[in-house]
Amino acid sequence: MQRVELANGDLSFSRCIQGYWRLTDWNMSAQDLVRFVEQGLELGITTTDHADVYGAFTEEALFGKALKLAPHLRDKLEIVSKGGIQFPCEQKPDVYLAHYNTSKDYLIQAAERSLQQLGIDTLDVWLIHRPDPLMDVDDVAEAFQRLKQAGKVRYFGVSNFSASQFSLLQSRLAFPLITNQLEISAVNTDSVFDGNLDYLTQNNIKPMAWSCLGGGKVFDDPQYAALRHKALEIGEQLNAKLDQILMAFVLRLPCEAMPIIGSGNIERVKQQAGAVDIHLDHQQWFSLLEAARGFPIP
Ligand SMILES: NC(=O)c1ccc[n+]([C@@H]2O[C@H](COP(=O)([O-])OP(=O)(O)OC[C@H]3O[C@@H](n4cnc5c(N)ncnc54)[C@H](OP(=O)(O)O)[C@@H]3O)[C@@H](O)[C@H]2O)c1
């Protein structure tokens, strides 16, 4: 598995990352999860993606149970988590409305909660989950500074930020944001065309890519029938499966995006991670784009 250098070489991620958004749906025991993480490591997948909100604020604690059972895993992993979203659920009895909160005190409290739930001392990377219209960038900068000084977070990044939102927050920080985690797939190429990936590439920042398979919709949603057909056709040419061709679509982008695999099925994880060895040529890549959009390029 390739590695991607971040933070001026002080940190690296595996090219494919394991996502844990759906962990609470996988019905894994802590022991099952230890095995799943170990099998990922055997594939070279060392980076794990979490968020406080996953599983209605319960996912990190499940992952933490596995780490408690197998503490040797911690140092083999780069653990990424996110904060800044709140919504009403059992874990948040005082919240009555879904909202974003990037105030200093809330962010510090959210990162500390993630550490406590995961049962670790330091998050390798912590991201602001969504751009907050009420974000006071100086407040965020102070929260980041405090978390860094306390040794609670090594590096910071953002998720779902536009280029200008990224640039604005970066302008107030004494250290570089190391990633922007974006939805990137054949069915969502917004960041390819809106300048976001150009901005990241210009600044030598590598994006993490979420829902590279459209959250699973590419497999059965009628609106993606043409895309499936084209991906299967290209798969036959390249001796690759549908999911691998769609992962290869993301991997082909020059920004060196790091796809986050969302499956809890280790055979699928293995297959999708294998996409790093698949190279789409120009016509194959553009034919997937055309099939997904339903119209040819101008
Ligand atoms: N920053 C953000 O705002 C944000 C938002 C969403 C996600 N994320 C991150 O990105 C990660 C990946 O997102 P995602 O889960 O939406 O990824 P995805 O790969 O687009 O979708 C995963 C879904 O597709 C299904 N799937 C995978 N391979 C399949 C196959 N061959 N046939 C049928 N179904 C298949 C999986 O089911 P099985 O488990 O049964 O294989 C799972 O339900 C998340 O875990 C999370 O870490 C971040």
Coordinates of N, CA and C in Angstrom, one line a residue, residues 20-37 48-70 73 77 79 81 91 113-120:
Y20 N -15.0 4.6 9.7 CA -15.8 3.9 10.7 C -17.2 4.5 10.9
W21 N -17.6 5.3 10.0 CA -19.0 5.9 10.1 C -20.0 4.8 10.4
R22 N -19.9 3.7 9.7 CA -21.0 2.7 9.8 C -20.7 1.6 10.8
L23 N -19.6 1.8 11.6 CA -19.2 0.7 12.5 C -20.4 0.2 13.4
T24 N -21.2 1.1 13.9 CA -22.3 0.7 14.8 C -23.4 -0.2 14.0
D25 N -23.3 -0.3 12.7 CA -24.2 -1.1 11.9 C -23.6 -2.5 11.7
W26 N -22.3 -2.7 12.0 CA -21.6 -3.9 11.6 C -21.8 -5.0 12.5
N27 N -22.4 -4.8 13.7 CA -22.5 -5.8 14.7 C -21.3 -6.6 15.0
M28 N -20.2 -5.9 15.2 CA -18.9 -6.6 15.5 C -18.7 -6.5 17.0
S29 N -18.2 -7.6 17.6 CA -17.8 -7.5 19.0 C -16.4 -6.8 19.0
A30 N -15.9 -6.4 20.2 CA -14.6 -5.8 20.2 C -13.5 -6.7 19.7
Q31 N -13.7 -8.0 19.9 CA -12.7 -8.9 19.4 C -12.8 -9.0 17.8
D32 N -14.0 -9.0 17.3 CA -14.1 -8.9 15.8 C -13.5 -7.7 15.3
L33 N -13.7 -6.6 16.0 CA -13.1 -5.3 15.5 C -11.6 -5.3 15.5
V34 N -11.0 -5.9 16.6 CA -9.6 -6.1 16.7 C -9.1 -6.8 15.4
R35 N -9.8 -7.9 15.1 CA -9.4 -8.7 13.9 C -9.5 -7.9 12.6
F36 N -10.6 -7.2 12.5 CA -10.8 -6.3 11.3 C -9.7 -5.3 11.2
V37 N -9.3 -4.7 12.3 CA -8.2 -3.7 12.2 C -6.9 -4.3 11.8
T48 N -7.2 5.5 10.2 CA -8.6 5.2 10.5 C -9.3 6.5 10.7
D49 N -10.5 6.6 10.2 CA -11.3 7.8 10.2 C -12.6 7.7 11.1
H50 N -12.7 8.6 12.0 CA -13.8 8.6 13.0 C -14.4 9.9 13.1
A51 N -15.5 10.0 13.8 CA -16.1 11.3 14.2 C -16.9 11.1 15.5
D52 N -17.0 12.2 16.3 CA -17.8 12.0 17.5 C -19.2 11.7 17.2
V53 N -19.7 12.3 16.1 CA -21.2 12.0 15.8 C -21.5 10.7 15.2
Y54 N -20.5 9.9 14.8 CA -20.8 8.6 14.2 C -21.5 7.7 15.2
G55 N -22.5 7.0 14.7 CA -23.3 6.1 15.6 C -24.0 6.9 16.7
A56 N -24.4 8.1 16.3 CA -25.1 9.0 17.3 C -24.2 9.1 18.5
F57 N -23.0 9.5 18.3 CA -22.0 9.7 19.4 C -21.6 8.5 20.1
T58 N -21.6 7.3 19.5 CA -21.2 6.1 20.2 C -20.1 5.3 19.5
E59 N -19.8 5.7 18.2 CA -18.8 4.9 17.4 C -17.4 4.9 18.1
E60 N -17.0 6.1 18.5 CA -15.6 6.2 19.1 C -15.4 5.2 20.3
A61 N -16.5 5.1 21.1 CA -16.4 4.3 22.3 C -16.2 2.8 21.9
L62 N -16.9 2.4 20.8 CA -16.8 1.0 20.3 C -15.4 0.8 19.8
F63 N -14.8 1.7 19.1 CA -13.4 1.6 18.6 C -12.5 1.6 19.8
G64 N -12.8 2.4 20.8 CA -12.0 2.5 22.0 C -12.0 1.1 22.8
K65 N -13.1 0.4 22.7 CA -13.1 -0.9 23.4 C -12.1 -1.9 22.7
A66 N -12.1 -1.8 21.4 CA -11.1 -2.7 20.6 C -9.7 -2.3 21.0
L67 N -9.4 -1.0 21.1 CA -8.1 -0.6 21.4 C -7.7 -1.0 22.8
K68 N -8.7 -1.0 23.7 CA -8.4 -1.4 25.1 C -8.1 -2.9 25.1
L69 N -8.7 -3.7 24.3 CA -8.5 -5.1 24.2 C -7.1 -5.4 23.6
A70 N -6.7 -4.6 22.6 CA -5.5 -4.8 21.9 C -4.7 -3.5 21.9
L73 N -2.3 -2.0 19.1 CA -2.7 -1.5 17.9 C -2.5 0.1 17.8
L77 N -1.4 2.8 14.2 CA -2.5 3.5 13.5 C -2.3 5.0 13.5
I79 N -4.8 7.9 13.9 CA -6.2 8.0 14.2 C -6.7 9.4 13.9
S81 N -10.1 12.0 13.8 CA -11.5 12.1 14.2 C -11.9 13.6 13.9
Q91 N -27.3 10.5 23.6 CA -26.0 10.9 24.2 C -26.0 12.4 24.4
R113 N -13.6 14.9 24.5 CA -14.5 13.7 24.6 C -14.1 12.6 23.7
S114 N -13.6 13.0 22.5 CA -13.2 12.0 21.5 C -12.0 11.2 22.1
L115 N -11.1 11.9 22.7 CA -9.9 11.2 23.3 C -10.4 10.2 24.4
Q116 N -11.3 10.7 25.2 CA -11.8 9.9 26.3 C -12.6 8.6 25.8
Q117 N -13.4 8.8 24.7 CA -14.2 7.7 24.2 C -13.2 6.7 23.5
L118 N -12.2 7.2 22.8 CA -11.3 6.3 22.1 C -10.3 5.7 23.1
G119 N -10.2 6.3 24.2 CA -9.2 5.8 25.2 C -7.8 6.0 24.8
I120 N -7.5 7.1 24.2 CA -6.1 7.4 23.8 C -5.7 8.8 24.3

